[in-house]
mmCIF file of N, CA and C in Angstrom:
data_model
loop_
_atom_site.group_PDB
_atom_site.id
_atom_site.type_symbol
_atom_site.label_atom_id
_atom_site.label_comp_id
_atom_site.label_asym_id
_atom_site.label_seq_id
_atom_site.Cartn_x
_atom_site.Cartn_y
_atom_site.Cartn_z
ATOM 1 N N MET A 197 0.592 -0.903 -0.012
ATOM 2 C CA MET A 197 0.033 0.265 -0.096
ATOM 3 C C MET A 197 0.509 1.373 0.318
ATOM 4 N N GLY A 198 0.464 2.307 -0.776
ATOM 5 C CA GLY A 198 1.076 3.350 -1.053
ATOM 6 C C GLY A 198 2.713 3.540 -1.607
ATOM 7 N N ARG A 199 2.941 2.532 -2.626
ATOM 8 C CA ARG A 199 3.757 1.989 -3.475
ATOM 9 C C ARG A 199 3.072 2.342 -4.587
ATOM 10 N N ASP A 200 2.450 3.298 -4.918
ATOM 11 C CA ASP A 200 1.853 3.724 -6.352
ATOM 12 C C ASP A 200 3.384 4.334 -7.614
ATOM 13 N N ARG A 201 4.167 5.061 -6.677
ATOM 14 C CA ARG A 201 5.426 6.079 -7.415
ATOM 15 C C ARG A 201 6.320 4.314 -8.053
ATOM 16 N N GLU A 202 6.444 3.609 -6.754
ATOM 17 C CA GLU A 202 7.125 2.815 -6.889
ATOM 18 C C GLU A 202 7.042 1.905 -8.252
ATOM 19 N N LEU A 203 5.528 1.160 -7.759
ATOM 20 C CA LEU A 203 5.050 0.745 -8.786
ATOM 21 C C LEU A 203 5.159 0.586 -10.197
ATOM 22 N N THR A 204 4.609 2.084 -10.450
ATOM 23 C CA THR A 204 4.983 2.354 -11.736
ATOM 24 C C THR A 204 6.551 2.909 -12.340
ATOM 25 N N GLU A 205 7.306 3.069 -11.392
ATOM 26 C CA GLU A 205 8.615 3.350 -12.136
ATOM 27 C C GLU A 205 9.328 1.445 -12.729
ATOM 28 N N LEU A 206 9.021 0.748 -11.707
ATOM 29 C CA LEU A 206 8.905 -0.635 -11.703
ATOM 30 C C LEU A 206 8.234 -1.298 -13.148
ATOM 31 N N ASN A 207 7.137 -0.998 -13.234
ATOM 32 C CA ASN A 207 6.487 -1.106 -14.775
ATOM 33 C C ASN A 207 7.338 -1.112 -15.710
ATOM 34 N N ARG A 208 8.110 0.296 -15.614
ATOM 35 C CA ARG A 208 8.391 1.609 -17.003
ATOM 36 C C ARG A 208 9.622 0.919 -16.762
ATOM 37 N N LEU A 209 10.683 0.248 -16.198
ATOM 38 C CA LEU A 209 11.534 -0.201 -16.233
ATOM 39 C C LEU A 209 11.190 -1.729 -16.994
ATOM 40 N N ILE A 210 10.436 -2.866 -16.752
ATOM 41 C CA ILE A 210 10.022 -4.491 -16.951
ATOM 42 C C ILE A 210 9.799 -4.031 -18.609
ATOM 43 N N ALA A 211 8.846 -2.919 -18.876
ATOM 44 C CA ALA A 211 8.290 -2.598 -20.111
ATOM 45 C C ALA A 211 9.892 -2.037 -21.129
ATOM 46 N N ASP A 212 10.584 -1.831 -20.486
ATOM 47 C CA ASP A 212 11.998 -1.171 -21.256
ATOM 48 C C ASP A 212 13.011 -2.399 -21.274
ATOM 49 N N ARG A 213 12.589 -3.142 -20.755
ATOM 50 C CA ARG A 213 13.784 -4.441 -20.594
ATOM 51 C C ARG A 213 14.624 -4.322 -19.985
ATOM 52 N N GLU A 214 14.017 -3.258 -18.324
ATOM 53 C CA GLU A 214 15.786 -2.995 -17.852
ATOM 54 C C GLU A 214 15.826 -3.934 -17.069
ATOM 55 N N ALA A 215 17.463 -4.420 -16.073
ATOM 56 C CA ALA A 215 17.569 -5.297 -15.064
ATOM 57 C C ALA A 215 16.900 -4.542 -13.838
ATOM 58 N N VAL A 216 16.252 -5.147 -12.757
ATOM 59 C CA VAL A 216 16.254 -4.414 -12.022
ATOM 60 C C VAL A 216 16.575 -4.799 -10.441
ATOM 61 N N GLN A 217 17.319 -3.843 -9.154
ATOM 62 C CA GLN A 217 17.569 -4.336 -8.229
ATOM 63 C C GLN A 217 16.822 -3.525 -7.583
ATOM 64 N N VAL A 218 16.114 -4.263 -6.240
ATOM 65 C CA VAL A 218 15.837 -3.847 -5.058
ATOM 66 C C VAL A 218 16.547 -4.396 -3.732
ATOM 67 N N PHE A 219 16.694 -2.716 -3.146
ATOM 68 C CA PHE A 219 17.322 -3.008 -1.625
ATOM 69 C C PHE A 219 16.385 -2.170 -0.880
ATOM 70 N N GLY A 220 17.176 -3.035 0.784
ATOM 71 C CA GLY A 220 17.027 -1.825 1.649
ATOM 72 C C GLY A 220 16.225 -2.574 2.806
ATOM 73 N N ALA A 221 15.939 -1.941 3.851
ATOM 74 C CA ALA A 221 16.080 -2.841 5.387
ATOM 75 C C ALA A 221 14.781 -3.659 5.035
ATOM 76 N N GLU A 222 14.738 -4.922 5.864
ATOM 77 C CA GLU A 222 14.311 -5.705 6.332
ATOM 78 C C GLU A 222 13.168 -5.792 6.720
ATOM 79 N N GLY A 223 11.941 -6.011 6.291
ATOM 80 C CA GLY A 223 10.897 -6.042 6.694
ATOM 81 C C GLY A 223 9.952 -4.490 5.966
ATOM 82 N N LEU A 224 10.179 -3.735 5.139
ATOM 83 C CA LEU A 224 10.096 -2.656 3.928
ATOM 84 C C LEU A 224 8.642 -3.274 2.978
ATOM 85 N N GLY A 225 9.063 -4.446 2.762
ATOM 86 C CA GLY A 225 7.795 -4.914 1.925
ATOM 87 C C GLY A 225 8.548 -4.884 0.468
ATOM 88 N N LYS A 226 9.485 -4.501 0.313
ATOM 89 C CA LYS A 226 10.275 -5.316 -1.340
ATOM 90 C C LYS A 226 9.962 -6.746 -2.092
ATOM 91 N N SER A 227 9.644 -8.066 -1.219
ATOM 92 C CA SER A 227 9.481 -9.286 -1.475
ATOM 93 C C SER A 227 7.985 -8.753 -2.917
ATOM 94 N N ALA A 228 6.920 -8.196 -1.457
ATOM 95 C CA ALA A 228 5.581 -7.775 -1.942
ATOM 96 C C ALA A 228 5.518 -7.076 -3.618
ATOM 97 N N LEU A 229 6.487 -5.603 -3.360
ATOM 98 C CA LEU A 229 5.980 -4.842 -4.845
ATOM 99 C C LEU A 229 7.074 -5.215 -5.579
ATOM 100 N N LEU A 230 8.093 -6.080 -5.488
ATOM 101 C CA LEU A 230 8.585 -7.291 -6.835
ATOM 102 C C LEU A 230 7.335 -7.883 -6.793
ATOM 103 N N LYS A 231 7.161 -9.093 -5.920
ATOM 104 C CA LYS A 231 5.902 -9.405 -6.430
ATOM 105 C C LYS A 231 4.267 -8.986 -7.607
ATOM 106 N N GLN A 232 4.432 -8.161 -6.968
ATOM 107 C CA GLN A 232 3.161 -7.073 -7.442
ATOM 108 C C GLN A 232 3.359 -6.743 -8.613
ATOM 109 N N ALA A 233 4.923 -6.372 -9.361
ATOM 110 C CA ALA A 233 5.055 -6.310 -10.366
ATOM 111 C C ALA A 233 5.078 -7.258 -11.545
ATOM 112 N N ALA A 234 5.564 -8.396 -10.580
ATOM 113 C CA ALA A 234 5.963 -9.266 -11.626
ATOM 114 C C ALA A 234 4.955 -10.098 -12.397
ATOM 115 N N ASN A 235 3.676 -9.446 -11.721
ATOM 116 C CA ASN A 235 2.619 -9.766 -12.074
ATOM 117 C C ASN A 235 1.756 -8.509 -12.616
ATOM 118 N N SER A 236 2.317 -7.493 -12.915
ATOM 119 C CA SER A 236 1.616 -6.762 -13.649
ATOM 120 C C SER A 236 1.753 -6.928 -15.052
ATOM 121 N N GLU A 237 0.787 -6.078 -15.708
ATOM 122 C CA GLU A 237 0.567 -6.071 -16.905
ATOM 123 C C GLU A 237 1.614 -5.274 -17.932
ATOM 124 N N ALA A 238 2.722 -4.899 -17.572
ATOM 125 C CA ALA A 238 3.736 -4.664 -18.036
ATOM 126 C C ALA A 238 4.487 -6.078 -18.248
ATOM 127 N N ALA A 239 4.862 -6.806 -16.739
ATOM 128 C CA ALA A 239 5.424 -8.105 -17.083
ATOM 129 C C ALA A 239 5.084 -9.178 -18.012
ATOM 130 N N GLN A 240 3.460 -9.371 -17.700
ATOM 131 C CA GLN A 240 2.895 -10.312 -18.729
ATOM 132 C C GLN A 240 3.000 -9.766 -19.822
ATOM 133 N N ALA A 241 3.111 -8.762 -20.509
ATOM 134 C CA ALA A 241 3.326 -8.863 -22.194
ATOM 135 C C ALA A 241 4.307 -9.146 -22.430
ATOM 136 N N LEU A 242 6.000 -9.448 -21.576
ATOM 137 C CA LEU A 242 6.899 -10.217 -22.486
ATOM 138 C C LEU A 242 6.561 -11.165 -22.449
ATOM 139 N N PRO A 243 7.645 -11.891 -23.625
ATOM 140 C CA PRO A 243 7.349 -13.663 -23.817
ATOM 141 C C PRO A 243 7.729 -14.408 -22.834
ATOM 142 N N GLY A 244 8.525 -13.628 -22.453
ATOM 143 C CA GLY A 244 8.826 -14.960 -21.253
ATOM 144 C C GLY A 244 8.908 -14.367 -19.826
ATOM 145 N N GLY A 245 7.656 -13.273 -19.573
ATOM 146 C CA GLY A 245 7.712 -13.086 -17.958
ATOM 147 C C GLY A 245 9.010 -11.933 -17.387
ATOM 148 N N VAL A 246 8.904 -12.270 -16.371
ATOM 149 C CA VAL A 246 10.113 -11.525 -15.715
ATOM 150 C C VAL A 246 10.247 -12.943 -14.765
ATOM 151 N N VAL A 247 11.721 -12.649 -14.047
ATOM 152 C CA VAL A 247 12.512 -13.756 -13.412
ATOM 153 C C VAL A 247 12.286 -12.572 -11.841
ATOM 154 N N PHE A 248 12.016 -13.565 -10.735
ATOM 155 C CA PHE A 248 11.930 -13.083 -9.593
ATOM 156 C C PHE A 248 13.209 -13.539 -8.681
ATOM 157 N N LEU A 249 14.222 -13.003 -8.432
ATOM 158 C CA LEU A 249 14.755 -13.856 -7.440
ATOM 159 C C LEU A 249 15.802 -13.351 -5.986
ATOM 160 N N GLU A 250 15.756 -14.038 -5.329
ATOM 161 C CA GLU A 250 15.671 -13.854 -3.946
ATOM 162 C C GLU A 250 17.244 -13.365 -3.840
ATOM 163 N N GLY A 251 17.300 -12.381 -2.827
ATOM 164 C CA GLY A 251 19.243 -12.492 -3.069
ATOM 165 C C GLY A 251 20.257 -13.081 -2.152
ATOM 166 N N VAL A 252 19.252 -14.166 -1.464
ATOM 167 C CA VAL A 252 19.898 -15.437 -0.987
ATOM 168 C C VAL A 252 19.511 -16.488 -1.089
ATOM 169 N N ASP A 253 19.990 -17.796 -0.766
ATOM 170 C CA ASP A 253 19.602 -18.788 -0.583
ATOM 171 C C ASP A 253 18.459 -19.607 0.608
ATOM 172 N N GLU A 254 18.304 -20.540 1.026
ATOM 173 C CA GLU A 254 17.219 -21.121 1.567
ATOM 174 C C GLU A 254 17.891 -21.186 2.844
ATOM 175 N N PHE A 255 19.104 -21.044 3.163
ATOM 176 C CA PHE A 255 19.828 -20.843 4.472
ATOM 177 C C PHE A 255 19.949 -19.628 4.984
ATOM 178 N N GLY A 256 19.619 -18.818 4.157
ATOM 179 C CA GLY A 256 19.598 -17.078 4.253
ATOM 180 C C GLY A 256 21.548 -16.471 4.321
ATOM 181 N N ALA A 257 22.149 -17.572 3.528
ATOM 182 C CA ALA A 257 23.517 -17.372 2.389
ATOM 183 C C ALA A 257 23.534 -16.189 2.145
ATOM 184 N N VAL A 258 23.227 -14.883 1.549
ATOM 185 C CA VAL A 258 23.527 -14.215 0.247
ATOM 186 C C VAL A 258 24.352 -14.837 -0.213
ATOM 187 N N LEU A 259 23.605 -14.652 -2.617
ATOM 188 C CA LEU A 259 24.181 -15.056 -3.016
ATOM 189 C C LEU A 259 25.423 -14.430 -3.305
ATOM 190 N N GLY A 260 26.349 -15.170 -4.291
ATOM 191 C CA GLY A 260 27.533 -14.459 -4.910
ATOM 192 C C GLY A 260 27.117 -14.675 -6.307
ATOM 193 N N PRO A 261 28.410 -13.325 -7.218
ATOM 194 C CA PRO A 261 27.639 -13.111 -8.870
ATOM 195 C C PRO A 261 27.296 -14.615 -9.440
ATOM 196 N N ASP A 262 28.542 -15.579 -9.511
ATOM 197 C CA ASP A 262 28.323 -16.809 -9.934
ATOM 198 C C ASP A 262 26.243 -17.500 -9.779
ATOM 199 N N ASP A 263 26.158 -17.575 -8.184
ATOM 200 C CA ASP A 263 25.332 -18.465 -7.969
ATOM 201 C C ASP A 263 23.828 -17.462 -9.033
ATOM 202 N N ILE A 264 24.152 -16.262 -8.394
ATOM 203 C CA ILE A 264 23.180 -15.807 -8.930
ATOM 204 C C ILE A 264 23.178 -15.757 -10.529
ATOM 205 N N ILE A 265 23.898 -15.524 -11.630
ATOM 206 C CA ILE A 265 23.891 -15.404 -12.831
ATOM 207 C C ILE A 265 23.793 -17.498 -13.242
ATOM 208 N N GLN A 266 23.622 -18.301 -12.557
ATOM 209 C CA GLN A 266 23.234 -19.667 -12.125
ATOM 210 C C GLN A 266 21.563 -20.146 -12.338
ATOM 211 N N ARG A 267 21.062 -19.295 -11.452
ATOM 212 C CA ARG A 267 19.829 -19.450 -11.151
ATOM 213 C C ARG A 267 19.435 -18.528 -11.636
ATOM 214 N N LEU A 268 19.965 -17.425 -12.540
ATOM 215 C CA LEU A 268 18.826 -16.597 -13.820
ATOM 216 C C LEU A 268 19.317 -17.512 -15.132
ATOM 217 N N PHE A 269 20.301 -18.235 -15.386
ATOM 218 C CA PHE A 269 20.219 -19.391 -15.813
ATOM 219 C C PHE A 269 18.732 -20.618 -16.124
ATOM 220 N N GLU A 270 18.639 -20.596 -15.097
ATOM 221 C CA GLU A 270 17.681 -21.628 -14.501
ATOM 222 C C GLU A 270 16.881 -21.651 -14.896
ATOM 223 N N ALA A 271 16.631 -20.450 -14.622
ATOM 224 C CA ALA A 271 15.138 -19.319 -14.331
ATOM 225 C C ALA A 271 14.627 -19.173 -15.999
#
């Protein structure tokens, strides 16, 4: 709620096929915002949709660049 400006910007970036990295303190609603953007009309208009990737693994360890690239490849 109250994230219309951020969601509009994310949708613009998605439509422009730009990579997006969102960061901030825990509990701000980053994941909820990104999930909403990933299900938007802009995302659905892309042939392959969008990829939502967490920056940590299932144990909470931060992913390194190689791990992120591998997960993007797998997606």
